[in-house]
mmCIF file of C-alpha atoms in Angstrom:
data_model
loop_
_atom_site.group_PDB
_atom_site.id
_atom_site.type_symbol
_atom_site.label_atom_id
_atom_site.label_comp_id
_atom_site.label_asym_id
_atom_site.label_seq_id
_atom_site.Cartn_x
_atom_site.Cartn_y
_atom_site.Cartn_z
ATOM 1 C CA MET A 91 113.097 21.747 397.652
ATOM 2 C CA ALA A 92 114.140 20.171 394.383
ATOM 3 C CA GLU A 93 117.720 20.435 393.179
ATOM 4 C CA TYR A 94 118.792 21.133 389.648
ATOM 5 C CA ASP A 95 120.108 17.937 388.098
ATOM 6 C CA PHE A 96 121.429 17.697 384.575
ATOM 7 C CA ARG A 97 123.971 15.340 383.107
ATOM 8 C CA ALA A 98 125.398 16.604 379.844
ATOM 9 C CA ARG A 99 125.305 14.144 376.984
ATOM 10 C CA GLU A 100 127.265 14.181 373.782
ATOM 11 C CA VAL A 101 126.207 17.104 371.608
ATOM 12 C CA ASP A 102 126.318 17.098 367.815
ATOM 13 C CA THR A 103 128.457 20.164 367.215
ATOM 14 C CA GLY A 104 128.644 19.584 363.478
ATOM 15 C CA THR A 105 124.983 20.146 362.653
ATOM 16 C CA PRO A 106 123.638 23.619 363.502
ATOM 17 C CA THR A 107 120.474 23.772 365.602
ATOM 18 C CA SER A 108 117.816 26.465 365.618
ATOM 19 C CA ALA A 109 118.471 27.275 369.285
ATOM 20 C CA ARG A 110 122.194 27.805 368.829
ATOM 21 C CA LEU A 111 121.730 29.807 365.641
ATOM 22 C CA TYR A 112 119.082 32.025 367.261
ATOM 23 C CA HIS A 113 121.462 32.666 370.142
ATOM 24 C CA TYR A 114 124.108 33.791 367.662
ATOM 25 C CA TYR A 115 121.648 36.086 365.870
ATOM 26 C CA LEU A 116 120.690 37.643 369.204
ATOM 27 C CA THR A 117 124.080 37.995 370.830
ATOM 28 C CA GLY A 118 126.738 37.624 368.140
ATOM 29 C CA GLU A 119 128.278 34.877 370.285
ATOM 30 C CA PRO A 120 128.534 31.500 368.516
ATOM 31 C CA VAL A 121 128.209 28.357 370.601
ATOM 32 C CA TYR A 122 130.360 26.379 368.172
ATOM 33 C CA ARG A 123 132.477 27.375 365.196
ATOM 34 C CA ASN A 124 130.254 25.408 362.799
ATOM 35 C CA ASP A 125 127.248 27.431 363.948
ATOM 36 C CA GLN A 126 129.007 30.677 363.090
ATOM 37 C CA ILE A 127 130.079 29.428 359.661
ATOM 38 C CA PHE A 128 126.519 28.416 358.835
ATOM 39 C CA ALA A 129 124.918 31.524 360.359
ATOM 40 C CA ASP A 130 127.180 33.805 358.366
ATOM 41 C CA LYS A 131 125.863 32.154 355.188
ATOM 42 C CA VAL A 132 122.333 32.896 356.361
ATOM 43 C CA TYR A 133 123.349 36.490 357.084
ATOM 44 C CA ASP A 134 124.572 36.773 353.504
ATOM 45 C CA GLU A 135 121.017 36.044 352.362
ATOM 46 C CA LEU A 136 119.179 37.899 355.128
ATOM 47 C CA PRO A 137 121.235 40.792 356.524
ATOM 48 C CA PHE A 138 118.597 41.895 359.049
ATOM 49 C CA LEU A 139 118.590 38.635 361.035
ATOM 50 C CA HIS A 140 119.911 40.321 364.179
ATOM 51 C CA THR A 141 117.097 42.869 364.037
ATOM 52 C CA TRP A 142 114.537 40.120 363.440
ATOM 53 C CA ALA A 143 115.792 38.193 366.476
ATOM 54 C CA LEU A 144 115.669 41.324 368.628
ATOM 55 C CA HIS A 145 112.053 41.895 367.560
ATOM 56 C CA ASN A 146 111.202 38.377 368.749
ATOM 57 C CA ARG A 147 112.938 38.898 372.061
ATOM 58 C CA ALA A 148 111.320 42.269 372.649
ATOM 59 C CA PHE A 149 107.870 40.857 371.886
ATOM 60 C CA LEU A 150 108.473 38.046 374.376
ATOM 61 C CA ALA A 151 109.306 40.561 377.096
ATOM 62 C CA ARG A 152 106.253 42.704 376.363
ATOM 63 C CA ALA A 153 103.987 39.655 376.323
ATOM 64 C CA VAL A 154 105.349 38.455 379.667
ATOM 65 C CA ARG A 155 104.907 41.897 381.214
ATOM 66 C CA PHE A 156 101.358 42.053 379.846
ATOM 67 C CA MET A 157 100.499 38.670 381.343
ATOM 68 C CA ALA A 158 102.113 39.476 384.680
ATOM 69 C CA ALA A 159 100.168 42.739 384.833
ATOM 70 C CA LYS A 160 97.002 40.664 384.300
ATOM 71 C CA GLY A 161 97.831 38.606 387.380
ATOM 72 C CA VAL A 162 99.606 35.632 385.805
ATOM 73 C CA ARG A 163 102.132 34.192 388.233
ATOM 74 C CA GLN A 164 103.271 31.066 386.395
ATOM 75 C CA PHE A 165 104.788 30.672 382.944
ATOM 76 C CA LEU A 166 105.599 27.787 380.617
ATOM 77 C CA ASP A 167 108.228 28.836 378.058
ATOM 78 C CA ILE A 168 108.487 26.180 375.332
ATOM 79 C CA GLY A 169 111.516 26.455 373.082
ATOM 80 C CA SER A 170 113.136 28.899 375.470
ATOM 81 C CA GLY A 171 116.562 28.624 373.848
ATOM 82 C CA LEU A 172 119.923 29.428 375.369
ATOM 83 C CA PRO A 173 119.671 31.885 378.255
ATOM 84 C CA THR A 174 120.664 35.459 377.563
ATOM 85 C CA GLY A 175 119.553 38.883 378.794
ATOM 86 C CA GLY A 176 115.871 39.398 379.533
ATOM 87 C CA ASN A 177 114.960 35.802 380.305
ATOM 88 C CA THR A 178 111.315 35.106 381.072
ATOM 89 C CA HIS A 179 111.776 34.666 384.820
ATOM 90 C CA GLU A 180 113.717 37.918 385.032
ATOM 91 C CA VAL A 181 111.071 39.886 383.129
ATOM 92 C CA ALA A 182 108.188 38.353 385.070
ATOM 93 C CA ARG A 183 109.774 38.871 388.483
ATOM 94 C CA ALA A 184 110.391 42.541 387.810
ATOM 95 C CA ILE A 185 106.602 42.784 388.147
ATOM 96 C CA ALA A 186 105.797 39.747 390.287
ATOM 97 C CA PRO A 187 108.730 38.536 392.426
ATOM 98 C CA ASP A 188 106.875 35.313 393.209
ATOM 99 C CA ALA A 189 106.416 34.317 389.538
ATOM 100 C CA ARG A 190 107.217 30.694 388.717
ATOM 101 C CA VAL A 191 108.713 29.650 385.371
ATOM 102 C CA VAL A 192 109.267 26.301 383.683
ATOM 103 C CA TYR A 193 111.592 26.483 380.682
ATOM 104 C CA VAL A 194 111.462 23.771 378.023
ATOM 105 C CA ASP A 195 113.890 23.056 375.208
ATOM 106 C CA LYS A 196 115.054 20.051 373.224
ATOM 107 C CA ASP A 197 118.504 21.505 372.558
ATOM 108 C CA LEU A 198 121.053 20.025 374.962
ATOM 109 C CA ASP A 199 123.175 23.182 374.983
ATOM 110 C CA ALA A 200 120.111 25.256 375.870
ATOM 111 C CA VAL A 201 119.168 22.877 378.673
ATOM 112 C CA GLY A 202 122.713 22.648 379.980
ATOM 113 C CA ARG A 203 123.307 26.406 380.043
ATOM 114 C CA ALA A 204 119.928 27.005 381.641
ATOM 115 C CA HIS A 205 120.810 24.519 384.381
ATOM 116 C CA GLN A 206 124.050 26.377 385.004
ATOM 117 C CA LEU A 207 122.217 29.709 385.247
ATOM 118 C CA LEU A 208 119.501 28.374 387.525
ATOM 119 C CA ARG A 209 122.024 26.640 389.761
ATOM 120 C CA ARG A 210 123.842 29.952 390.216
ATOM 121 C CA GLU A 211 120.597 31.740 391.007
ATOM 122 C CA ASN A 212 119.575 28.943 393.387
ATOM 123 C CA SER A 213 115.808 29.408 393.195
ATOM 124 C CA PRO A 214 114.498 25.896 392.381
ATOM 125 C CA GLU A 215 111.282 26.665 394.234
ATOM 126 C CA LYS A 216 110.427 29.129 391.454
ATOM 127 C CA THR A 217 112.300 28.056 388.302
ATOM 128 C CA ALA A 218 112.980 24.820 386.425
ATOM 129 C CA ILE A 219 114.342 23.663 383.075
ATOM 130 C CA VAL A 220 112.900 20.626 381.297
ATOM 131 C CA GLU A 221 114.372 18.809 378.338
ATOM 132 C CA GLY A 222 111.332 18.463 376.103
ATOM 133 C CA ASP A 223 109.840 19.055 372.683
ATOM 134 C CA LEU A 224 106.625 20.645 371.466
ATOM 135 C CA SER A 225 106.069 17.488 369.419
ATOM 136 C CA ASP A 226 105.141 15.704 372.660
ATOM 137 C CA PRO A 227 102.926 18.075 374.680
ATOM 138 C CA ALA A 228 101.977 15.506 377.314
ATOM 139 C CA SER A 229 105.614 14.916 378.241
ATOM 140 C CA ILE A 230 105.923 18.644 378.948
ATOM 141 C CA ILE A 231 102.700 19.150 380.889
ATOM 142 C CA ASP A 232 103.119 15.925 382.864
ATOM 143 C CA HIS A 233 106.839 16.303 383.541
ATOM 144 C CA PRO A 234 107.584 16.143 387.286
ATOM 145 C CA GLU A 235 109.082 19.638 387.230
ATOM 146 C CA SER A 236 105.998 21.050 385.525
ATOM 147 C CA ARG A 237 103.774 19.334 388.061
ATOM 148 C CA ARG A 238 105.951 20.641 390.872
ATOM 149 C CA LEU A 239 105.875 24.290 389.856
ATOM 150 C CA LEU A 240 102.717 24.817 387.793
ATOM 151 C CA ASN A 241 99.342 24.972 389.503
ATOM 152 C CA THR A 242 96.484 23.621 387.392
ATOM 153 C CA ASP A 243 94.018 25.795 389.303
ATOM 154 C CA GLU A 244 95.396 29.182 388.281
ATOM 155 C CA PRO A 245 96.022 30.948 384.949
ATOM 156 C CA LEU A 246 99.276 30.249 383.179
ATOM 157 C CA GLY A 247 101.270 32.151 380.582
ATOM 158 C CA LEU A 248 102.175 29.875 377.666
ATOM 159 C CA LEU A 249 105.039 31.145 375.507
ATOM 160 C CA ILE A 250 105.901 29.545 372.148
ATOM 161 C CA VAL A 251 108.035 32.263 370.585
ATOM 162 C CA SER A 252 110.158 31.631 367.480
ATOM 163 C CA VAL A 253 109.377 27.905 367.647
ATOM 164 C CA LEU A 254 106.411 27.129 365.399
ATOM 165 C CA PRO A 255 108.325 27.686 362.119
ATOM 166 C CA PHE A 256 110.430 24.657 363.035
ATOM 167 C CA VAL A 257 107.441 22.321 363.385
ATOM 168 C CA PRO A 258 106.635 20.610 360.069
ATOM 169 C CA ASP A 259 103.111 20.286 358.744
ATOM 170 C CA ALA A 260 103.483 16.516 359.005
ATOM 171 C CA SER A 261 103.593 16.908 362.799
ATOM 172 C CA ASP A 262 100.294 18.842 362.734
ATOM 173 C CA PRO A 263 101.483 21.873 364.726
ATOM 174 C CA HIS A 264 97.934 23.194 365.184
ATOM 175 C CA ARG A 265 96.950 19.972 366.927
ATOM 176 C CA LEU A 266 100.044 20.152 369.144
ATOM 177 C CA VAL A 267 99.153 23.663 370.298
ATOM 178 C CA ALA A 268 95.513 22.627 370.774
ATOM 179 C CA ASP A 269 96.617 19.683 372.931
ATOM 180 C CA ILE A 270 98.405 22.096 375.261
ATOM 181 C CA ARG A 271 95.535 24.613 375.113
ATOM 182 C CA ASP A 272 93.096 21.987 376.314
ATOM 183 C CA ARG A 273 95.248 21.359 379.394
ATOM 184 C CA LEU A 274 95.516 25.034 380.319
ATOM 185 C CA PRO A 275 93.436 26.510 383.141
ATOM 186 C CA ARG A 276 90.744 28.984 382.144
ATOM 187 C CA GLY A 277 92.061 32.532 382.013
ATOM 188 C CA SER A 278 95.474 31.413 380.766
ATOM 189 C CA TYR A 279 97.317 33.362 378.073
ATOM 190 C CA PHE A 280 99.211 32.198 374.986
ATOM 191 C CA ALA A 281 101.861 34.182 373.078
ATOM 192 C CA ALA A 282 103.491 33.110 369.819
ATOM 193 C CA THR A 283 105.389 34.401 366.806
ATOM 194 C CA HIS A 284 105.928 33.000 363.328
ATOM 195 C CA VAL A 285 108.248 33.986 360.504
ATOM 196 C CA SER A 286 106.474 34.742 357.237
ATOM 197 C CA LEU A 287 107.105 36.371 353.893
ATOM 198 C CA GLU A 288 103.455 37.067 353.054
ATOM 199 C CA ASP A 289 103.563 40.836 353.611
ATOM 200 C CA ALA A 290 107.180 41.457 352.601
ATOM 201 C CA ASP A 291 108.174 43.189 349.386
ATOM 202 C CA GLU A 292 109.472 41.056 346.538
ATOM 203 C CA HIS A 293 113.142 41.619 347.347
ATOM 204 C CA THR A 294 112.663 40.663 350.991
ATOM 205 C CA LYS A 295 110.576 37.633 350.027
ATOM 206 C CA LYS A 296 113.490 36.326 347.995
ATOM 207 C CA GLN A 297 115.865 36.960 350.897
ATOM 208 C CA VAL A 298 113.656 35.150 353.416
ATOM 209 C CA ALA A 299 113.043 32.233 351.062
ATOM 210 C CA ALA A 300 116.776 31.862 350.406
ATOM 211 C CA ALA A 301 117.575 31.914 354.123
ATOM 212 C CA ALA A 302 114.833 29.374 354.840
ATOM 213 C CA ALA A 303 116.219 27.104 352.127
ATOM 214 C CA LEU A 304 119.600 27.040 353.857
ATOM 215 C CA TYR A 305 117.941 25.703 357.008
ATOM 216 C CA GLN A 306 117.293 22.420 355.218
ATOM 217 C CA ALA A 307 120.881 21.568 356.179
ATOM 218 C CA THR A 308 120.190 22.026 359.911
ATOM 219 C CA SER A 309 118.457 19.837 362.468
ATOM 220 C CA ASP A 310 115.453 22.181 362.256
ATOM 221 C CA PRO A 311 114.231 23.098 358.748
ATOM 222 C CA VAL A 312 112.112 26.257 358.507
ATOM 223 C CA HIS A 313 108.455 26.179 357.470
ATOM 224 C CA LEU A 314 107.024 29.520 356.347
ATOM 225 C CA ARG A 315 103.309 30.138 356.953
ATOM 226 C CA ASP A 316 100.884 32.933 356.145
ATOM 227 C CA ARG A 317 98.805 35.081 358.493
ATOM 228 C CA ALA A 318 95.682 32.919 358.213
ATOM 229 C CA THR A 319 97.604 29.765 359.088
ATOM 230 C CA PHE A 320 99.306 31.500 362.009
ATOM 231 C CA THR A 321 95.970 32.814 363.267
ATOM 232 C CA ARG A 322 94.626 29.256 363.461
ATOM 233 C CA PHE A 323 97.074 28.551 366.281
ATOM 234 C CA PHE A 324 94.822 30.781 368.381
ATOM 235 C CA ASP A 325 91.664 28.752 367.825
ATOM 236 C CA GLY A 326 90.053 28.364 371.230
ATOM 237 C CA PHE A 327 91.674 31.558 372.487
ATOM 238 C CA THR A 328 90.331 35.090 372.444
ATOM 239 C CA VAL A 329 93.003 37.102 370.659
ATOM 240 C CA ILE A 330 93.897 40.245 372.585
ATOM 241 C CA SER A 331 92.731 43.164 370.480
ATOM 242 C CA PRO A 332 93.984 45.710 369.887
ATOM 243 C CA PRO A 333 96.300 44.876 368.266
ATOM 244 C CA GLY A 334 95.078 41.386 367.295
ATOM 245 C CA VAL A 335 97.300 39.331 364.996
ATOM 246 C CA THR A 336 99.999 41.749 363.893
ATOM 247 C CA TYR A 337 103.751 42.063 363.473
ATOM 248 C CA ALA A 338 105.963 41.398 366.494
ATOM 249 C CA THR A 339 107.164 45.009 366.398
ATOM 250 C CA ASP A 340 103.582 46.291 366.459
ATOM 251 C CA TRP A 341 102.253 44.285 369.396
ATOM 252 C CA GLN A 342 101.758 46.879 372.160
ATOM 253 C CA PRO A 343 105.083 48.573 371.316
ATOM 254 C CA ASP A 344 106.944 50.498 373.991
ATOM 255 C CA ARG A 345 108.754 52.654 371.429
ATOM 256 C CA PRO A 346 107.958 54.116 367.997
ATOM 257 C CA VAL A 347 107.698 51.483 365.263
ATOM 258 C CA ASP A 348 109.993 51.877 362.258
ATOM 259 C CA LYS A 349 107.635 51.121 359.398
ATOM 260 C CA ASP A 350 110.540 51.020 356.949
ATOM 261 C CA ASP A 351 112.250 48.216 358.870
ATOM 262 C CA PRO A 352 112.531 45.274 356.409
ATOM 263 C CA ALA A 353 112.322 42.780 359.283
ATOM 264 C CA ARG A 354 108.990 44.175 360.479
ATOM 265 C CA PRO A 355 106.572 42.376 358.102
ATOM 266 C CA CYS A 356 108.457 39.071 358.352
ATOM 267 C CA ASN A 357 107.282 38.133 361.824
ATOM 268 C CA PHE A 358 103.651 37.683 362.890
ATOM 269 C CA ALA A 359 102.778 37.770 366.585
ATOM 270 C CA ALA A 360 99.743 37.592 368.827
ATOM 271 C CA VAL A 361 98.592 36.971 372.376
ATOM 272 C CA GLY A 362 95.387 35.138 373.205
ATOM 273 C CA ARG A 363 93.441 34.315 376.358
ATOM 274 C CA ARG A 364 91.655 31.065 377.044
ATOM 275 C CA PRO A 365 88.102 32.052 378.071
#
């Protein structure tokens, strides 16, 4: 049985990161004071950030439940962020107690806190955290912890939720996703979201654009993309339809959708299956 091993390194607390900011949007709990100062400026431009983050989190949970109901028993969560309520392994094991999960994040606070959580839970035979980055798919797939927990002979649930907007075009994000896709077993599923302003009204477009502009001062600038560009991430997958490529709120919702919610059209989502 492997043991959790993580040695904290020096963290840059002065420059906000997408993982720490997202955690603040979700929970209202800042990791560092500088994160809160910056996030509050973003809130001034985009007041519905908390709602937007909740939509992402709720979609993640529904996607995991969908995959688990389809028989998926192993998950790779890339850009998993700082642990909070409704983590992937918790959602999956409510349906399949034997589900295995590998979390991946490049943020040292996310990795460190995940190690603390997993050490408390003491289930290394089913859960691992890897320090890694979508920009290097091979280092994720071939990581010893991934090889230890993920079986290449059975379907896998790939989760890249609220991550793709932080991958610049220069890094060719479609190729990065395709590189992982080509290593997935047949019958695997892929879930993703992407912030967009394509379908928003003019006022909301200005709000989203202003918030995205602020992110240029972080370690992870935001890159907005339209529906067609987001859909291309699912090349090589059969998109689950209904609902197809839609808003995160509208993907197999478990409660009535508020169509007047300004955050609703700002977040595309989809789930695909590798045939």
